[in-house]
């Protein structure tokens, strides 16, 4: 799915990092030579995206063009090189997102365990489809490939957190809890300890 890019009327004219200490800490992790410090482009893009999310009154983080230009200036890179990185990786968003980005894993292990039903209940309950954001900017829905939690399938990633061993009913409960601003237990939703095998009783339930 092609990543949407925010139209000009949503693009801020300028961008400055609000936490210089965080920028300094990122740059300190990379060699100071200009040719190698360019590797800091990825964590700086992530920092810019998180800052936009924190500053948003409703939605989640995204990376405006001004932020990419700022990063290019800081790292002495042509802006197009920063654009290439930001458009290549799906973890970067170039248009406003929902406050809660729901990524439904649709790869084979999750699909065999019912991920298609998780996707369907999300679409029906939120009244959006893959790649869309709710009108209130609370949720963005994406179907993605393997998130690396196959043993606890089906699962979704919401922002930085994993929610595993899902059922359609539990998925709806999670959406409602998030919308109301309540905390949701992360990880397995059935009480499984990390990736420990299910007991025979639970496996047969």
PDB file of C-alpha atoms in Angstrom:
ATOM      1  CA  UNK A   1       0.000   0.000   0.000  1.00  0.00           C
ATOM      2  CA  UNK A   2       1.404   3.364  -1.031  1.00  0.00           C
ATOM      3  CA  UNK A   3       2.004   5.630   1.925  1.00  0.00           C
ATOM      4  CA  UNK A   4      -0.097   8.833   1.873  1.00  0.00           C
ATOM      5  CA  UNK A   5       1.670  12.194   2.019  1.00  0.00           C
ATOM      6  CA  UNK A   6       0.086  15.157   3.788  1.00  0.00           C
ATOM      7  CA  UNK A   7      -1.135  17.919   1.455  1.00  0.00           C
ATOM      8  CA  UNK A   8       0.535  21.324   1.487  1.00  0.00           C
ATOM      9  CA  UNK A   9      -2.134  22.907   3.685  1.00  0.00           C
ATOM     10  CA  UNK A  10      -1.197  20.524   6.532  1.00  0.00           C
ATOM     11  CA  UNK A  11       2.559  20.945   6.157  1.00  0.00           C
ATOM     12  CA  UNK A  12       4.147  23.282   8.740  1.00  0.00           C
ATOM     13  CA  UNK A  13       6.439  25.930   7.274  1.00  0.00           C
ATOM     14  CA  UNK A  14       9.250  25.135   9.697  1.00  0.00           C
ATOM     15  CA  UNK A  15      10.300  22.515  12.238  1.00  0.00           C
ATOM     16  CA  UNK A  16      12.575  22.540  15.257  1.00  0.00           C
ATOM     17  CA  UNK A  17      13.272  19.707  17.657  1.00  0.00           C
ATOM     18  CA  UNK A  18      11.809  20.533  21.058  1.00  0.00           C
ATOM     19  CA  UNK A  19      14.304  18.379  22.976  1.00  0.00           C
ATOM     20  CA  UNK A  20      17.902  19.308  22.023  1.00  0.00           C
ATOM     21  CA  UNK A  21      19.242  16.858  24.626  1.00  0.00           C
ATOM     22  CA  UNK A  22      17.512  13.966  22.861  1.00  0.00           C
ATOM     23  CA  UNK A  23      18.994  15.057  19.537  1.00  0.00           C
ATOM     24  CA  UNK A  24      22.452  15.337  21.095  1.00  0.00           C
ATOM     25  CA  UNK A  25      22.110  11.865  22.640  1.00  0.00           C
ATOM     26  CA  UNK A  26      21.207  10.385  19.253  1.00  0.00           C
ATOM     27  CA  UNK A  27      24.084  12.057  17.440  1.00  0.00           C
ATOM     28  CA  UNK A  28      26.523  10.909  20.149  1.00  0.00           C
ATOM     29  CA  UNK A  29      25.808   7.281  19.247  1.00  0.00           C
ATOM     30  CA  UNK A  30      27.263   7.706  15.775  1.00  0.00           C
ATOM     31  CA  UNK A  31      30.804   8.551  14.610  1.00  0.00           C
ATOM     32  CA  UNK A  32      31.359  12.249  14.140  1.00  0.00           C
ATOM     33  CA  UNK A  33      32.630  11.952  10.554  1.00  0.00           C
ATOM     34  CA  UNK A  34      30.015  13.396   8.170  1.00  0.00           C
ATOM     35  CA  UNK A  35      29.989  10.288   5.981  1.00  0.00           C
ATOM     36  CA  UNK A  36      29.030   8.003   8.873  1.00  0.00           C
ATOM     37  CA  UNK A  37      26.927  10.293  11.042  1.00  0.00           C
ATOM     38  CA  UNK A  38      24.278  10.162   8.321  1.00  0.00           C
ATOM     39  CA  UNK A  39      23.188   6.886   9.926  1.00  0.00           C
ATOM     40  CA  UNK A  40      21.471   9.025  12.567  1.00  0.00           C
ATOM     41  CA  UNK A  41      18.782   9.829  10.004  1.00  0.00           C
ATOM     42  CA  UNK A  42      16.556   6.962  11.145  1.00  0.00           C
ATOM     43  CA  UNK A  43      16.402   7.708  14.906  1.00  0.00           C
ATOM     44  CA  UNK A  44      16.028  11.419  14.126  1.00  0.00           C
ATOM     45  CA  UNK A  45      13.051  10.686  11.885  1.00  0.00           C
ATOM     46  CA  UNK A  46      11.544   8.625  14.689  1.00  0.00           C
ATOM     47  CA  UNK A  47      12.144  11.443  17.177  1.00  0.00           C
ATOM     48  CA  UNK A  48      10.476  13.958  14.859  1.00  0.00           C
ATOM     49  CA  UNK A  49       7.490  11.656  14.400  1.00  0.00           C
ATOM     50  CA  UNK A  50       7.060  11.172  18.138  1.00  0.00           C
ATOM     51  CA  UNK A  51       7.343  14.913  18.734  1.00  0.00           C
ATOM     52  CA  UNK A  52       4.555  15.592  16.241  1.00  0.00           C
ATOM     53  CA  UNK A  53       2.405  13.038  18.046  1.00  0.00           C
ATOM     54  CA  UNK A  54       3.035  14.662  21.422  1.00  0.00           C
ATOM     55  CA  UNK A  55       2.176  18.086  20.030  1.00  0.00           C
ATOM     56  CA  UNK A  56      -1.012  16.911  18.345  1.00  0.00           C
ATOM     57  CA  UNK A  57      -4.246  17.605  20.203  1.00  0.00           C
ATOM     58  CA  UNK A  58      -6.016  14.619  18.643  1.00  0.00           C
ATOM     59  CA  UNK A  59      -4.025  12.338  16.379  1.00  0.00           C
ATOM     60  CA  UNK A  60      -0.737  10.514  16.383  1.00  0.00           C
ATOM     61  CA  UNK A  61       2.740  11.219  15.114  1.00  0.00           C
ATOM     62  CA  UNK A  62       3.854  11.876  11.556  1.00  0.00           C
ATOM     63  CA  UNK A  63       6.820  13.472   9.775  1.00  0.00           C
ATOM     64  CA  UNK A  64       6.242  16.734   7.906  1.00  0.00           C
ATOM     65  CA  UNK A  65       8.444  17.799   5.014  1.00  0.00           C
ATOM     66  CA  UNK A  66       9.951  20.583   7.145  1.00  0.00           C
ATOM     67  CA  UNK A  67      11.197  17.998   9.650  1.00  0.00           C
ATOM     68  CA  UNK A  68      12.875  15.974   6.909  1.00  0.00           C
ATOM     69  CA  UNK A  69      14.510  19.133   5.566  1.00  0.00           C
ATOM     70  CA  UNK A  70      15.729  19.988   9.068  1.00  0.00           C
ATOM     71  CA  UNK A  71      17.269  16.549   9.487  1.00  0.00           C
ATOM     72  CA  UNK A  72      18.926  16.814   6.080  1.00  0.00           C
ATOM     73  CA  UNK A  73      20.449  20.136   7.129  1.00  0.00           C
ATOM     74  CA  UNK A  74      21.685  18.740  10.452  1.00  0.00           C
ATOM     75  CA  UNK A  75      23.363  15.749   8.801  1.00  0.00           C
ATOM     76  CA  UNK A  76      24.625  17.596   5.703  1.00  0.00           C
ATOM     77  CA  UNK A  77      22.547  15.339   3.476  1.00  0.00           C
ATOM     78  CA  UNK A  78      20.631  16.191   0.309  1.00  0.00           C
ATOM     79  CA  UNK A  79      16.939  16.358   1.322  1.00  0.00           C
ATOM     80  CA  UNK A  80      16.068  13.688  -1.240  1.00  0.00           C
ATOM     81  CA  UNK A  81      18.165  11.171   0.705  1.00  0.00           C
ATOM     82  CA  UNK A  82      16.090  11.781   3.836  1.00  0.00           C
ATOM     83  CA  UNK A  83      12.883  11.551   1.792  1.00  0.00           C
ATOM     84  CA  UNK A  84      14.059   8.188   0.432  1.00  0.00           C
ATOM     85  CA  UNK A  85      14.517   6.760   3.921  1.00  0.00           C
ATOM     86  CA  UNK A  86      11.216   8.142   5.201  1.00  0.00           C
ATOM     87  CA  UNK A  87       9.240   6.757   2.263  1.00  0.00           C
ATOM     88  CA  UNK A  88      10.935   3.340   2.254  1.00  0.00           C
ATOM     89  CA  UNK A  89      10.152   2.215   5.813  1.00  0.00           C
ATOM     90  CA  UNK A  90       6.550   1.640   6.842  1.00  0.00           C
ATOM     91  CA  UNK A  91       7.252   2.735  10.427  1.00  0.00           C
ATOM     92  CA  UNK A  92       7.486   6.333   9.246  1.00  0.00           C
ATOM     93  CA  UNK A  93       4.277   8.212   8.454  1.00  0.00           C
ATOM     94  CA  UNK A  94       4.188  11.224   6.175  1.00  0.00           C
ATOM     95  CA  UNK A  95       0.603  12.228   6.915  1.00  0.00           C
ATOM     96  CA  UNK A  96      -1.361  12.651  10.160  1.00  0.00           C
ATOM     97  CA  UNK A  97      -2.227   9.354  11.802  1.00  0.00           C
ATOM     98  CA  UNK A  98      -4.758   8.295  14.383  1.00  0.00           C
ATOM     99  CA  UNK A  99      -3.777   8.490  18.038  1.00  0.00           C
ATOM    100  CA  UNK A 100      -3.810   4.686  18.100  1.00  0.00           C
ATOM    101  CA  UNK A 101      -2.235   3.009  15.067  1.00  0.00           C
ATOM    102  CA  UNK A 102      -3.600  -0.535  14.884  1.00  0.00           C
ATOM    103  CA  UNK A 103      -1.419  -2.866  12.829  1.00  0.00           C
ATOM    104  CA  UNK A 104      -3.114  -6.209  12.265  1.00  0.00           C
ATOM    105  CA  UNK A 105      -0.680  -8.991  11.377  1.00  0.00           C
ATOM    106  CA  UNK A 106      -2.006 -10.936   8.391  1.00  0.00           C
ATOM    107  CA  UNK A 107       0.898 -13.332   7.801  1.00  0.00           C
ATOM    108  CA  UNK A 108       0.212 -17.078   7.640  1.00  0.00           C
ATOM    109  CA  UNK A 109       0.486 -18.044  11.366  1.00  0.00           C
ATOM    110  CA  UNK A 110      -1.812 -15.197  12.407  1.00  0.00           C
ATOM    111  CA  UNK A 111      -4.152 -15.846   9.467  1.00  0.00           C
ATOM    112  CA  UNK A 112      -4.464 -19.510  10.453  1.00  0.00           C
ATOM    113  CA  UNK A 113      -5.383 -18.377  13.961  1.00  0.00           C
ATOM    114  CA  UNK A 114      -8.071 -15.950  12.808  1.00  0.00           C
ATOM    115  CA  UNK A 115      -6.413 -12.634  11.957  1.00  0.00           C
ATOM    116  CA  UNK A 116      -8.911 -12.069   9.135  1.00  0.00           C
ATOM    117  CA  UNK A 117     -11.672 -11.952  11.740  1.00  0.00           C
ATOM    118  CA  UNK A 118      -9.657  -9.489  13.833  1.00  0.00           C
ATOM    119  CA  UNK A 119      -9.326  -7.256  10.764  1.00  0.00           C
ATOM    120  CA  UNK A 120     -13.041  -7.530  10.026  1.00  0.00           C
ATOM    121  CA  UNK A 121     -14.195  -6.585  13.531  1.00  0.00           C
ATOM    122  CA  UNK A 122     -11.808  -3.615  13.546  1.00  0.00           C
ATOM    123  CA  UNK A 123     -13.200  -2.401  10.236  1.00  0.00           C
ATOM    124  CA  UNK A 124     -16.803  -2.918  11.311  1.00  0.00           C
ATOM    125  CA  UNK A 125     -16.425  -1.447  14.799  1.00  0.00           C
ATOM    126  CA  UNK A 126     -14.392   1.575  13.699  1.00  0.00           C
ATOM    127  CA  UNK A 127     -16.188   2.011  10.346  1.00  0.00           C
ATOM    128  CA  UNK A 128     -12.905   2.300   8.437  1.00  0.00           C
ATOM    129  CA  UNK A 129     -10.858   0.080   6.123  1.00  0.00           C
ATOM    130  CA  UNK A 130      -7.174  -0.738   5.720  1.00  0.00           C
ATOM    131  CA  UNK A 131      -5.115   2.453   5.538  1.00  0.00           C
ATOM    132  CA  UNK A 132      -7.904   4.708   6.786  1.00  0.00           C
ATOM    133  CA  UNK A 133      -8.260   6.871   9.903  1.00  0.00           C
ATOM    134  CA  UNK A 134     -11.418   7.460  11.917  1.00  0.00           C
ATOM    135  CA  UNK A 135     -13.063  10.877  11.679  1.00  0.00           C
ATOM    136  CA  UNK A 136     -12.149  11.672  15.294  1.00  0.00           C
ATOM    137  CA  UNK A 137      -8.483  10.778  14.563  1.00  0.00           C
ATOM    138  CA  UNK A 138      -8.470   8.211  17.336  1.00  0.00           C
ATOM    139  CA  UNK A 139      -7.593   5.166  15.192  1.00  0.00           C
ATOM    140  CA  UNK A 140      -5.691   4.313  12.023  1.00  0.00           C
ATOM    141  CA  UNK A 141      -6.003   0.743  10.749  1.00  0.00           C
ATOM    142  CA  UNK A 142      -3.288  -1.090   8.783  1.00  0.00           C
ATOM    143  CA  UNK A 143      -2.855  -4.697   7.750  1.00  0.00           C
ATOM    144  CA  UNK A 144       0.841  -5.615   7.930  1.00  0.00           C
ATOM    145  CA  UNK A 145       3.134  -8.562   7.451  1.00  0.00           C
ATOM    146  CA  UNK A 146       4.872 -10.558  10.183  1.00  0.00           C
ATOM    147  CA  UNK A 147       5.396  -8.735  13.483  1.00  0.00           C
ATOM    148  CA  UNK A 148       7.388 -11.617  14.944  1.00  0.00           C
ATOM    149  CA  UNK A 149       4.943 -12.867  17.576  1.00  0.00           C
ATOM    150  CA  UNK A 150       3.740 -15.926  15.655  1.00  0.00           C
ATOM    151  CA  UNK A 151       3.458 -18.234  18.656  1.00  0.00           C
ATOM    152  CA  UNK A 152       0.894 -15.908  20.263  1.00  0.00           C
ATOM    153  CA  UNK A 153      -1.219 -15.446  17.150  1.00  0.00           C
ATOM    154  CA  UNK A 154      -3.435 -13.719  16.299  1.00  0.00           C
ATOM    155  CA  UNK A 155      -1.978 -10.421  17.414  1.00  0.00           C
ATOM    156  CA  UNK A 156      -1.888  -6.724  16.669  1.00  0.00           C
ATOM    157  CA  UNK A 157       0.591  -3.948  17.346  1.00  0.00           C
ATOM    158  CA  UNK A 158      -0.938  -0.707  18.624  1.00  0.00           C
ATOM    159  CA  UNK A 159       1.629   2.083  18.573  1.00  0.00           C
ATOM    160  CA  UNK A 160       4.647   0.535  20.335  1.00  0.00           C
ATOM    161  CA  UNK A 161       2.828  -2.290  22.121  1.00  0.00           C
ATOM    162  CA  UNK A 162       1.807  -5.860  21.250  1.00  0.00           C
ATOM    163  CA  UNK A 163      -1.589  -7.382  22.083  1.00  0.00           C
ATOM    164  CA  UNK A 164      -1.571 -11.136  21.568  1.00  0.00           C
ATOM    165  CA  UNK A 165      -3.802 -14.238  21.763  1.00  0.00           C
ATOM    166  CA  UNK A 166      -6.732 -12.150  20.555  1.00  0.00           C
ATOM    167  CA  UNK A 167     -10.321 -13.042  19.868  1.00  0.00           C
ATOM    168  CA  UNK A 168     -12.755 -10.823  17.929  1.00  0.00           C
ATOM    169  CA  UNK A 169     -14.631 -10.125  21.148  1.00  0.00           C
ATOM    170  CA  UNK A 170     -11.486  -9.115  23.026  1.00  0.00           C
ATOM    171  CA  UNK A 171     -10.392  -6.907  20.126  1.00  0.00           C
ATOM    172  CA  UNK A 172     -13.626  -4.912  20.382  1.00  0.00           C
ATOM    173  CA  UNK A 173     -13.123  -4.561  24.131  1.00  0.00           C
ATOM    174  CA  UNK A 174      -9.599  -3.234  23.543  1.00  0.00           C
ATOM    175  CA  UNK A 175     -10.839  -0.669  21.019  1.00  0.00           C
ATOM    176  CA  UNK A 176     -13.500   0.566  23.428  1.00  0.00           C
ATOM    177  CA  UNK A 177     -11.044   0.784  26.319  1.00  0.00           C
ATOM    178  CA  UNK A 178      -8.555   2.766  24.232  1.00  0.00           C
ATOM    179  CA  UNK A 179     -11.254   5.123  23.014  1.00  0.00           C
ATOM    180  CA  UNK A 180     -12.319   5.822  26.589  1.00  0.00           C
ATOM    181  CA  UNK A 181      -8.720   6.526  27.607  1.00  0.00           C
ATOM    182  CA  UNK A 182      -8.352   3.468  29.810  1.00  0.00           C
ATOM    183  CA  UNK A 183      -5.284   1.261  30.078  1.00  0.00           C
ATOM    184  CA  UNK A 184      -5.268  -2.143  28.403  1.00  0.00           C
ATOM    185  CA  UNK A 185      -3.017  -4.978  29.591  1.00  0.00           C
ATOM    186  CA  UNK A 186      -0.301  -5.520  27.011  1.00  0.00           C
ATOM    187  CA  UNK A 187       0.941  -8.841  25.721  1.00  0.00           C
ATOM    188  CA  UNK A 188      -1.174 -11.983  25.888  1.00  0.00           C
ATOM    189  CA  UNK A 189      -4.873 -11.377  26.443  1.00  0.00           C
ATOM    190  CA  UNK A 190      -5.427 -14.894  27.801  1.00  0.00           C
ATOM    191  CA  UNK A 191      -2.948 -14.826  30.681  1.00  0.00           C
ATOM    192  CA  UNK A 192      -0.234 -16.709  28.807  1.00  0.00           C
ATOM    193  CA  UNK A 193       3.219 -16.018  30.275  1.00  0.00           C
ATOM    194  CA  UNK A 194       5.346 -14.522  27.462  1.00  0.00           C
ATOM    195  CA  UNK A 195       5.426 -17.288  24.804  1.00  0.00           C
ATOM    196  CA  UNK A 196       4.947 -20.224  27.132  1.00  0.00           C
ATOM    197  CA  UNK A 197       2.984 -23.109  25.628  1.00  0.00           C
ATOM    198  CA  UNK A 198      -0.699 -23.251  26.467  1.00  0.00           C
ATOM    199  CA  UNK A 199      -1.815 -25.822  29.014  1.00  0.00           C
ATOM    200  CA  UNK A 200      -3.786 -28.732  27.596  1.00  0.00           C
ATOM    201  CA  UNK A 201      -6.956 -27.415  29.215  1.00  0.00           C
ATOM    202  CA  UNK A 202      -6.622 -24.000  27.535  1.00  0.00           C
ATOM    203  CA  UNK A 203      -5.600 -25.558  24.231  1.00  0.00           C
ATOM    204  CA  UNK A 204      -8.800 -27.600  24.203  1.00  0.00           C
ATOM    205  CA  UNK A 205     -11.034 -24.686  25.282  1.00  0.00           C
TER     206      UNK A 205
END
